[in-house]
Short mmCIF file of N, CA and C in Angstrom, two decimals:
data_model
loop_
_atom_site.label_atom_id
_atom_site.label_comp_id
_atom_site.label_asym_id
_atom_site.label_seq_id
_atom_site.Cartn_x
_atom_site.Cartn_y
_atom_site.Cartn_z
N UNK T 335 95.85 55.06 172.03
CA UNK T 335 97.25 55.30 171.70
C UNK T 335 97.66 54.34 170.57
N UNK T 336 98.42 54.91 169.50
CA UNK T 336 98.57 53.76 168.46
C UNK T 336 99.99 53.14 168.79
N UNK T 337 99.97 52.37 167.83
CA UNK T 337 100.98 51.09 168.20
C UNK T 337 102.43 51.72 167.10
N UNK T 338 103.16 52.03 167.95
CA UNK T 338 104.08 52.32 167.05
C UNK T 338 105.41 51.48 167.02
N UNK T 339 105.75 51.16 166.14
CA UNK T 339 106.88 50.10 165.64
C UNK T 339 108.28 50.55 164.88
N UNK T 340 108.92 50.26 165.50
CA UNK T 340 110.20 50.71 164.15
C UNK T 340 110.42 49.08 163.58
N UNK T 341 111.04 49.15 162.32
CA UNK T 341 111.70 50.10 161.93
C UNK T 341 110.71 51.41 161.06
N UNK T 342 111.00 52.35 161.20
CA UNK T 342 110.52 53.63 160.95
C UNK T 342 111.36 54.44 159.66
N UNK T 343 110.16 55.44 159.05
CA UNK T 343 110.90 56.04 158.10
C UNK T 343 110.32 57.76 158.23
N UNK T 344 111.15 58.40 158.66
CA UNK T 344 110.49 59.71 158.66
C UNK T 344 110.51 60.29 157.48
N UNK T 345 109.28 61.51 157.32
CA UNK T 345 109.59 62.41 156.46
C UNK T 345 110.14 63.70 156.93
N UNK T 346 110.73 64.88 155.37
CA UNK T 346 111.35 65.66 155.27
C UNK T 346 111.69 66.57 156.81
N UNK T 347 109.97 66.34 157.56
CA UNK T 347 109.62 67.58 158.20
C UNK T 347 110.50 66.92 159.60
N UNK T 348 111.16 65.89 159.79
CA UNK T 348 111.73 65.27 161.21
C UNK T 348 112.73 64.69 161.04
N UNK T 349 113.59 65.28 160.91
CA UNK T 349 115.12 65.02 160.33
C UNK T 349 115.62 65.38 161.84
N UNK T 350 115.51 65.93 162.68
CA UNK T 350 115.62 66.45 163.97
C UNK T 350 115.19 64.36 164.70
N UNK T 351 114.45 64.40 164.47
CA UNK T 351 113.58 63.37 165.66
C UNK T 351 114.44 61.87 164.58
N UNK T 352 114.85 62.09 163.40
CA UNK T 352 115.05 61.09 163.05
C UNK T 352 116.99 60.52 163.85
N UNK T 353 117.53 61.18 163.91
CA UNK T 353 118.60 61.57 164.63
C UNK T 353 118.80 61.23 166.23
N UNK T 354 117.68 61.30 166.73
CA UNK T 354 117.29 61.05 168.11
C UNK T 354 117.18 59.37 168.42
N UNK T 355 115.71 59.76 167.47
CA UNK T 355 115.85 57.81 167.11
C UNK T 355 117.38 56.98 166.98
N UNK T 356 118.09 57.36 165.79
CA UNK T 356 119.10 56.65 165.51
C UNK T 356 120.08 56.86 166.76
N UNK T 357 119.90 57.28 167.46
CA UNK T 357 120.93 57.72 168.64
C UNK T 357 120.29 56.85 169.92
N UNK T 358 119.04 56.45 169.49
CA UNK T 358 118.56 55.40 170.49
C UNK T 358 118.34 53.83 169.85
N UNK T 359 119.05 53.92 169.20
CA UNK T 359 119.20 52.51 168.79
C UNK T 359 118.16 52.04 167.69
N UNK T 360 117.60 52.60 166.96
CA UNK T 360 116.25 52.73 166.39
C UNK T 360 116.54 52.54 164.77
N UNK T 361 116.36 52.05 163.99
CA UNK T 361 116.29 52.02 162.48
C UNK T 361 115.40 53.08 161.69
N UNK T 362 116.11 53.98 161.57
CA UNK T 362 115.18 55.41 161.30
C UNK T 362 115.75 56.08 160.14
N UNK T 363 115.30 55.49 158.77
CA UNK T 363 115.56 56.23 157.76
C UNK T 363 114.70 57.25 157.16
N UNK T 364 115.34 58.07 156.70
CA UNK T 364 114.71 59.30 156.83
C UNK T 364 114.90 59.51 155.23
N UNK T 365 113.20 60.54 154.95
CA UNK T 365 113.33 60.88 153.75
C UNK T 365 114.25 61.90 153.02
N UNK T 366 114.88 62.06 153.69
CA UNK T 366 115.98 63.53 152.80
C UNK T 366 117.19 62.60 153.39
N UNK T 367 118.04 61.46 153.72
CA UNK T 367 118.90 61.24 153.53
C UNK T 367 119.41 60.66 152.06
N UNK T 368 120.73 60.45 152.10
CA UNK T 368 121.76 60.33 150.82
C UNK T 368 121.05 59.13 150.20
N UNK T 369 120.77 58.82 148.74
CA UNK T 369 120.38 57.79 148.22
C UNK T 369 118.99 57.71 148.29
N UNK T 370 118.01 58.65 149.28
CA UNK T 370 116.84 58.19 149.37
C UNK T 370 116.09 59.50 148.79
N UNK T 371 116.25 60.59 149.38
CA UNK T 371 116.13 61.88 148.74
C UNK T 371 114.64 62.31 148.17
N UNK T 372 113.74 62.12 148.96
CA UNK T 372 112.58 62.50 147.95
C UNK T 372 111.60 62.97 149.48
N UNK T 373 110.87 64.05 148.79
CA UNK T 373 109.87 64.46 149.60
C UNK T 373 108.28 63.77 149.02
N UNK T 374 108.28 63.66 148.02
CA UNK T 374 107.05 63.01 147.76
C UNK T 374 105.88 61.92 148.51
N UNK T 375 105.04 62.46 148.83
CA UNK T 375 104.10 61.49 149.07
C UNK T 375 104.02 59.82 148.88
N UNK T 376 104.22 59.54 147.38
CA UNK T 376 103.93 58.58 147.16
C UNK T 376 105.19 57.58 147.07
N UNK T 377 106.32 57.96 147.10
CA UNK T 377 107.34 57.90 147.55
C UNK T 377 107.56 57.30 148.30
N UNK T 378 106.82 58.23 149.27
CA UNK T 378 107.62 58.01 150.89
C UNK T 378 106.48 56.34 151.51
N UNK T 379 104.92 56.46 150.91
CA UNK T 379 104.56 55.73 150.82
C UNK T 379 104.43 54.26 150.49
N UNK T 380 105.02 54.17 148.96
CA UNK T 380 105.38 53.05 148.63
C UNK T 380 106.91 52.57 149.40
N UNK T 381 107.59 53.55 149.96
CA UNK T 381 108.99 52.82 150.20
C UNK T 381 108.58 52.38 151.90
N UNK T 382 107.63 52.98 152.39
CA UNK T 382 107.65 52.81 153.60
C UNK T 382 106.75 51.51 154.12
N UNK T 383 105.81 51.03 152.74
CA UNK T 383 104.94 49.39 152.52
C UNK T 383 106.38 48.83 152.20
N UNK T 384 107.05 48.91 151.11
CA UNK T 384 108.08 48.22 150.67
C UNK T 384 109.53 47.51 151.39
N UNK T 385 109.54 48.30 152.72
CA UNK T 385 110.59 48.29 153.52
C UNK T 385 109.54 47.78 154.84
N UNK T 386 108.54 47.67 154.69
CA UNK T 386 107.84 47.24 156.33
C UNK T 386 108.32 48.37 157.35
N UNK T 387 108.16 49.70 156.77
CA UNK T 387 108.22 50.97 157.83
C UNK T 387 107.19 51.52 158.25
N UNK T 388 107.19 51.87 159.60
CA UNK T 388 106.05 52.54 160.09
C UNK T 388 106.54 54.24 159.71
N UNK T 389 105.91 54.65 159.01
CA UNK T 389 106.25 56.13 158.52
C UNK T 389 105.40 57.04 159.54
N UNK T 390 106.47 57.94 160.17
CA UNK T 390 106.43 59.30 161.00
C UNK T 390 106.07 60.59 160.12
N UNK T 391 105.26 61.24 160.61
CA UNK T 391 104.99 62.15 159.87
C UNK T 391 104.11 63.52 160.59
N UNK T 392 104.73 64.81 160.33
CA UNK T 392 104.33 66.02 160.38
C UNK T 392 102.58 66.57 159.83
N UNK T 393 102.64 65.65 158.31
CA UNK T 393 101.70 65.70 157.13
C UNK T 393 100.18 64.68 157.53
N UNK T 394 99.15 65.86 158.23
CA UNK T 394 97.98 65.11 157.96
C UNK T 394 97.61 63.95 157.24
N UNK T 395 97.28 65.18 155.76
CA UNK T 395 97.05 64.24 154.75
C UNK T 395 97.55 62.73 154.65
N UNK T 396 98.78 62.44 154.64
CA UNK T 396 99.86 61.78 154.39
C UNK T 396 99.61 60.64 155.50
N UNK T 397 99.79 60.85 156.47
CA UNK T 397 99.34 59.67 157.43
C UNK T 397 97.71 59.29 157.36
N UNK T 398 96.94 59.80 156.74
CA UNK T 398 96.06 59.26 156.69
C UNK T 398 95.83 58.26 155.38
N UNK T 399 96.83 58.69 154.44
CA UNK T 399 97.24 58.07 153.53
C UNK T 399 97.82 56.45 153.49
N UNK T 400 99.00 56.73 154.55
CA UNK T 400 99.57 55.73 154.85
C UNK T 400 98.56 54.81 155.88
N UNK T 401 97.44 54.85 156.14
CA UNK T 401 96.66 53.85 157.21
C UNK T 401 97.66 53.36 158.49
N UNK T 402 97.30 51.64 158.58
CA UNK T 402 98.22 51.45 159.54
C UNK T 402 99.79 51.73 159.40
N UNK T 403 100.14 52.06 158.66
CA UNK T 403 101.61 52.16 158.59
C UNK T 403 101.67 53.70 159.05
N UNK T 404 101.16 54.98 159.25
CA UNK T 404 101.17 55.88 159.62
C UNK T 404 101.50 56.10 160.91
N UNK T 405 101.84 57.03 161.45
CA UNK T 405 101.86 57.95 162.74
C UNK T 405 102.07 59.27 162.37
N UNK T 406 100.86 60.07 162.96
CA UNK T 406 101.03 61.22 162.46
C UNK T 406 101.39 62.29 164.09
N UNK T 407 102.77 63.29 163.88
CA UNK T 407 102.61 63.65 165.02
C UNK T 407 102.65 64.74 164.87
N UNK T 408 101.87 65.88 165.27
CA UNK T 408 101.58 67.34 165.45
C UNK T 408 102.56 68.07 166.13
N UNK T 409 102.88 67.79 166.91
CA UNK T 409 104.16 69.19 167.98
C UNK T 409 105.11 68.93 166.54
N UNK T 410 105.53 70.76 166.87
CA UNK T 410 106.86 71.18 166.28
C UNK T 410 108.56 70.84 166.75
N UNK T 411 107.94 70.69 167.96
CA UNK T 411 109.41 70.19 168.27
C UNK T 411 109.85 69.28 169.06
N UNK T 412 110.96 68.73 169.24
CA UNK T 412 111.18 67.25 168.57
C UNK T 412 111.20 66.58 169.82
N UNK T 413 111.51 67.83 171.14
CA UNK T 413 111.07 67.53 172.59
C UNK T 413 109.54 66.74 172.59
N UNK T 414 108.94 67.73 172.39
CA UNK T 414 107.47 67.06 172.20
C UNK T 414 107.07 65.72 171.29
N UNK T 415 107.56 65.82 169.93
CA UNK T 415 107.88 64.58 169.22
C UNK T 415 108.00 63.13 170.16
N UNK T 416 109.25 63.63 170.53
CA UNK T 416 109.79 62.29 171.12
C UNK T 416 109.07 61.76 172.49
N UNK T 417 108.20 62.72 173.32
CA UNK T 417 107.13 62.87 174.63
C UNK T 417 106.18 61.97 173.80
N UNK T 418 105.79 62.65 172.94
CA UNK T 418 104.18 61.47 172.10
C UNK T 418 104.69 60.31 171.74
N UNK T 419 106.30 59.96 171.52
CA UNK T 419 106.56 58.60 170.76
C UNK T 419 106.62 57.73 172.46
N UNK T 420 107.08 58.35 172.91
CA UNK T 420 107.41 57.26 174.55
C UNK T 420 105.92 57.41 175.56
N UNK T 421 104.88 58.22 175.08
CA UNK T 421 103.76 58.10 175.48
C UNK T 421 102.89 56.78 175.14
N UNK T 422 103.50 56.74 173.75
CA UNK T 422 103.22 55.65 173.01
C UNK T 422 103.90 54.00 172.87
N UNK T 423 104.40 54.16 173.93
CA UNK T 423 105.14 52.91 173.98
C UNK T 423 106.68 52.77 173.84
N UNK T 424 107.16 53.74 173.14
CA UNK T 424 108.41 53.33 172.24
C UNK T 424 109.45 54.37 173.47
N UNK T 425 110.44 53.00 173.74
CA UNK T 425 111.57 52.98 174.96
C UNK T 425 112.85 54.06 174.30
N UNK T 426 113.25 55.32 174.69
CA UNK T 426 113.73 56.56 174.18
C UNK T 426 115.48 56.29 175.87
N UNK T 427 116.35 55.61 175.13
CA UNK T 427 117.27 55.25 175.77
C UNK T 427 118.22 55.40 174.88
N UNK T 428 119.46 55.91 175.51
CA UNK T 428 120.76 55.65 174.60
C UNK T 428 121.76 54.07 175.51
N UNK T 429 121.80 53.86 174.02
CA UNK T 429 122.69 52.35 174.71
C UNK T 429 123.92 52.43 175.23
N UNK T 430 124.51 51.67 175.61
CA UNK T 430 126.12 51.98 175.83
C UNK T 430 126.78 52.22 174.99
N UNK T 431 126.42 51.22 174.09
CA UNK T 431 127.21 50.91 173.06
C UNK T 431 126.24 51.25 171.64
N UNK T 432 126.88 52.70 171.01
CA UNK T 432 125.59 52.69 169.71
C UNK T 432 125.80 51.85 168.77
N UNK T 433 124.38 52.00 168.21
CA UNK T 433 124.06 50.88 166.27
C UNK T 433 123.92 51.42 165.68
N UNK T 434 123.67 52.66 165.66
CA UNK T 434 122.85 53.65 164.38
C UNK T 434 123.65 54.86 164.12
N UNK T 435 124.27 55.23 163.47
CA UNK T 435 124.85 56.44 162.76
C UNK T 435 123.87 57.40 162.82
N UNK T 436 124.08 58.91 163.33
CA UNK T 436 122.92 59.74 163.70
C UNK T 436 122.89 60.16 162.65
N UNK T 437 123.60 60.29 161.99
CA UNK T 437 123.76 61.32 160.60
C UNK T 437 123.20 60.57 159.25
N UNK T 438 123.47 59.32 159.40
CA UNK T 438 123.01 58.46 157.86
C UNK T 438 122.17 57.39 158.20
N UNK T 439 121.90 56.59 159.34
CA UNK T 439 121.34 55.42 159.97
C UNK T 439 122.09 54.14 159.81
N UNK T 440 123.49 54.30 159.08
CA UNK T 440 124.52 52.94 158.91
C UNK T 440 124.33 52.68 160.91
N UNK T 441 125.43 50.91 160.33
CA UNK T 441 125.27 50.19 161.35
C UNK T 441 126.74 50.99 162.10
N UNK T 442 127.40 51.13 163.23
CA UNK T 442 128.42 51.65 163.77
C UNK T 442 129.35 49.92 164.15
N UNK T 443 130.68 50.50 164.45
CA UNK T 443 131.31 49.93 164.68
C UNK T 443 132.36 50.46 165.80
N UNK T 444 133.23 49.64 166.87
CA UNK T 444 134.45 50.44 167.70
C UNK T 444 135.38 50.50 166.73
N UNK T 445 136.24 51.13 166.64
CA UNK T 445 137.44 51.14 166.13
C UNK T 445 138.72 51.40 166.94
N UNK T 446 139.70 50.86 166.76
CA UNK T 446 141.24 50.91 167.69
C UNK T 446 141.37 52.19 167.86
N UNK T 447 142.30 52.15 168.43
CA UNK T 447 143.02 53.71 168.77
C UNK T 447 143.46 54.14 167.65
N UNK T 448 144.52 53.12 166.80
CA UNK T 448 145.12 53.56 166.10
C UNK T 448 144.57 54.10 164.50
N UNK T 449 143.04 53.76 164.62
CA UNK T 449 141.89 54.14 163.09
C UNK T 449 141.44 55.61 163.97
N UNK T 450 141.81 56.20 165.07
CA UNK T 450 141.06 57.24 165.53
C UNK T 450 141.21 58.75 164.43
N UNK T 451 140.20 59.44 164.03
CA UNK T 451 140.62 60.78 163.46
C UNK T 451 141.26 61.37 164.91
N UNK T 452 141.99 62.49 164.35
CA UNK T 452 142.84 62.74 165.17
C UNK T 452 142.41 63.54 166.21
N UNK T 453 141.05 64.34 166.17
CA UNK T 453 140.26 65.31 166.90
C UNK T 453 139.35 64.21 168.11
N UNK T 454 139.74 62.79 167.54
CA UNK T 454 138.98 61.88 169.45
C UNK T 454 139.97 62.37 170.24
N UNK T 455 138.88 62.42 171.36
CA UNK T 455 139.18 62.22 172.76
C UNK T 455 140.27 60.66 173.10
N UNK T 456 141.37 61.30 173.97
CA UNK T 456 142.08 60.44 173.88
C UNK T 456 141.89 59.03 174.92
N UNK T 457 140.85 59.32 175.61
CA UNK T 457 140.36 58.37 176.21
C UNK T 457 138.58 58.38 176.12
N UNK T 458 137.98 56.92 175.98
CA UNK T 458 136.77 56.61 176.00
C UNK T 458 137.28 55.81 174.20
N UNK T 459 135.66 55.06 174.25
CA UNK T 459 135.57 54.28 173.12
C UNK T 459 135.34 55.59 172.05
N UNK T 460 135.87 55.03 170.98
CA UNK T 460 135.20 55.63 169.20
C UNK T 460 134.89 54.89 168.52
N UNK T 461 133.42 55.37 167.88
CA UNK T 461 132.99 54.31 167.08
C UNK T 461 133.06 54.92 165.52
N UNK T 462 132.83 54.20 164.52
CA UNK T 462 132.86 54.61 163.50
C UNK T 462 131.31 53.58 162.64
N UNK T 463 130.65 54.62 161.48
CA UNK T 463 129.93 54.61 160.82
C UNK T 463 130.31 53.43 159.61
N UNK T 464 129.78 52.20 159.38
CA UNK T 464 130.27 51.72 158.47
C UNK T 464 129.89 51.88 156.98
N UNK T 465 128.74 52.51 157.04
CA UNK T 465 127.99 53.43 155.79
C UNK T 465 129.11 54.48 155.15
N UNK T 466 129.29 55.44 155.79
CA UNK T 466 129.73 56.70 155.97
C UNK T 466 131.13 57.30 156.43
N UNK T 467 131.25 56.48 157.39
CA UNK T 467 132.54 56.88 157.98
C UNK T 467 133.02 57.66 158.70
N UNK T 468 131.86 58.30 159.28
CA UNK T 468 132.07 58.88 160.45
C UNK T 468 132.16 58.46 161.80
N UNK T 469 133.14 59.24 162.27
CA UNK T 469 133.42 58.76 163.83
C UNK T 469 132.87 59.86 164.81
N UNK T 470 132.29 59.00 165.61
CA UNK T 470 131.98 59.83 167.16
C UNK T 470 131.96 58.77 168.12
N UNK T 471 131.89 59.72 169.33
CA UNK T 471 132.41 59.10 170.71
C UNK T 471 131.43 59.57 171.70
N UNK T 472 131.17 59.32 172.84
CA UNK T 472 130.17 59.83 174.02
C UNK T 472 131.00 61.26 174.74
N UNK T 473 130.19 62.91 174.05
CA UNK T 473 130.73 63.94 174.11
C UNK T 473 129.65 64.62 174.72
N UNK T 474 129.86 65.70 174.03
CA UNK T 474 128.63 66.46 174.45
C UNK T 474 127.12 66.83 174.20
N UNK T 475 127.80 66.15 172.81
CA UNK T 475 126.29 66.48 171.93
C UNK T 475 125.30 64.80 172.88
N UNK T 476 126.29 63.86 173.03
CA UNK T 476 126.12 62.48 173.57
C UNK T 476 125.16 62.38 175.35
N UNK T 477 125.81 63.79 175.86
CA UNK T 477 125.60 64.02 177.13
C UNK T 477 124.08 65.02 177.05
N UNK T 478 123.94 65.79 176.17
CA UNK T 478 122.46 66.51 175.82
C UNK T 478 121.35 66.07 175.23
N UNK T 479 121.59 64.97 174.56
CA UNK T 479 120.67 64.18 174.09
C UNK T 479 119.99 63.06 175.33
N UNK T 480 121.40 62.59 175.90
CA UNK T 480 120.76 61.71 177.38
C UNK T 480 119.86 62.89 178.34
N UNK T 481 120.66 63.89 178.52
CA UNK T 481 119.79 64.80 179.61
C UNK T 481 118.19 64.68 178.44
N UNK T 482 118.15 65.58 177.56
CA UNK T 482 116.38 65.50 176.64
C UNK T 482 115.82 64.45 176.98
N UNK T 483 116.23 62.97 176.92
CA UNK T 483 115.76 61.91 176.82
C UNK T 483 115.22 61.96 178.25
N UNK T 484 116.23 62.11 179.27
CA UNK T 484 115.61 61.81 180.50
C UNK T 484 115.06 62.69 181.29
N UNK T 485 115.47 63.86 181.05
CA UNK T 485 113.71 64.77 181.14
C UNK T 485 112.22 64.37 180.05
N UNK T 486 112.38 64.00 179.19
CA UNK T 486 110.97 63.21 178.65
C UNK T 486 110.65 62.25 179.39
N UNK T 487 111.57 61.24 179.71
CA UNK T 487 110.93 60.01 180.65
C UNK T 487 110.59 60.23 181.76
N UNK T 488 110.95 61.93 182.41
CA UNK T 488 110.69 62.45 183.76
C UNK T 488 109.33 62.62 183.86
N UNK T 489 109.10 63.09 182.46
CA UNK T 489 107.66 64.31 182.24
C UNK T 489 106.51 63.28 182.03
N UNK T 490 105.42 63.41 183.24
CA UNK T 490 104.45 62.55 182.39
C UNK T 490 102.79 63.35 183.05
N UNK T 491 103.48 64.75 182.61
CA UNK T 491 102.03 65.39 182.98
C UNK T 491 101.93 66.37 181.54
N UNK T 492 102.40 66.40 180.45
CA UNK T 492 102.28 66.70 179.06
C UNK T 492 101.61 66.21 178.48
N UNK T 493 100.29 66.68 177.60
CA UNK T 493 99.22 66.17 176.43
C UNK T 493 100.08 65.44 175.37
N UNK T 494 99.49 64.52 175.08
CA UNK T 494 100.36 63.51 173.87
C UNK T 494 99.64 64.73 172.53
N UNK T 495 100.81 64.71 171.32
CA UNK T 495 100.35 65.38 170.60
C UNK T 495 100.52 63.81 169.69
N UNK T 496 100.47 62.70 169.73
CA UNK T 496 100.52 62.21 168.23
C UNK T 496 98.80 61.12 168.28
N UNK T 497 98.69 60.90 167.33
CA UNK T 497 97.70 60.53 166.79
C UNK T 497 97.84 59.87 165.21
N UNK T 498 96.76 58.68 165.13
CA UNK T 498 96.93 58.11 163.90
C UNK T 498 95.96 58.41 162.63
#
């Protein structure tokens, strides 16, 4: 089983799993977000030595490219994804309190009542994106991601699909 480490940088093909990550507290920049934008190989390579990222990846080739900095994971979907990453060591929990912006990977912050967009829930915490600026709160999308998570940590009679 390889040793997998964040902080992490996915490519194009796990924009799904990169989201998951950041929703578990995880430093998971991803190659098709804002400012970073590139599908390229060598790219994703040099930024992922350059940043000390362990780069996730769909792409054979490509993780074999990347050596130890690689993880290459085969399942299509992101259920399975995330089964081979916690097969592998890596703790798939949502915190109480999030760090990671699912949408951009900024750091989050609470914000008062009175910074709330007007569509929060009028009770529970809101946090806001300090990258970005988006706000979310523990909803539904918050409540389906915990159920995925904890049916993966349920499941431990599934073939690991990742490999280095």
């Amino acid at each position: 089983m390889p040793d997998v480490q964040a902080p992490f940088l996915l490519d194009a093909m796990l924009g799904k799993l990169a989201t998951y990550l950041r929703m578990c507290g995880y430093d998971a920049a991803y190659a098709l977000d804002e400012g970073r934008m590139t599908e390229a190989d060598d790219a994703l390579l040099a930024a992922a030595r350059e940043e000390g990222r362990t780069l996730l990846t769909r792409d054979r080739e490509l993780a074999a490219r990347a050596g130890d900095r690689g993880t290459l994971l085969t399942s299509r979907t992101v259920e399975d994804q995330l089964r081979a990453l916690s097969e592998a060591g890596l703790a798939l929990e949502l915190d109480d309190r999030p760090a990671r912006c699912g949408s951009c990977n900024g750091s989050v912050e609470q914000v008062s009542a009175g910074e709330r967009v007007a569509h929060a829930p009028d009770e529970g915490r809101v946090w806001r994106c300090e990258r970005c600026g988006q706000q979310f709160w523990k909803g539904s999308h918050w409540e389906r991601v915990g159920g995925t998570l904890a049916d993966i940590r349920g499941d431990s009679g599934s073939e690991s699909s990742i490999s280095e």
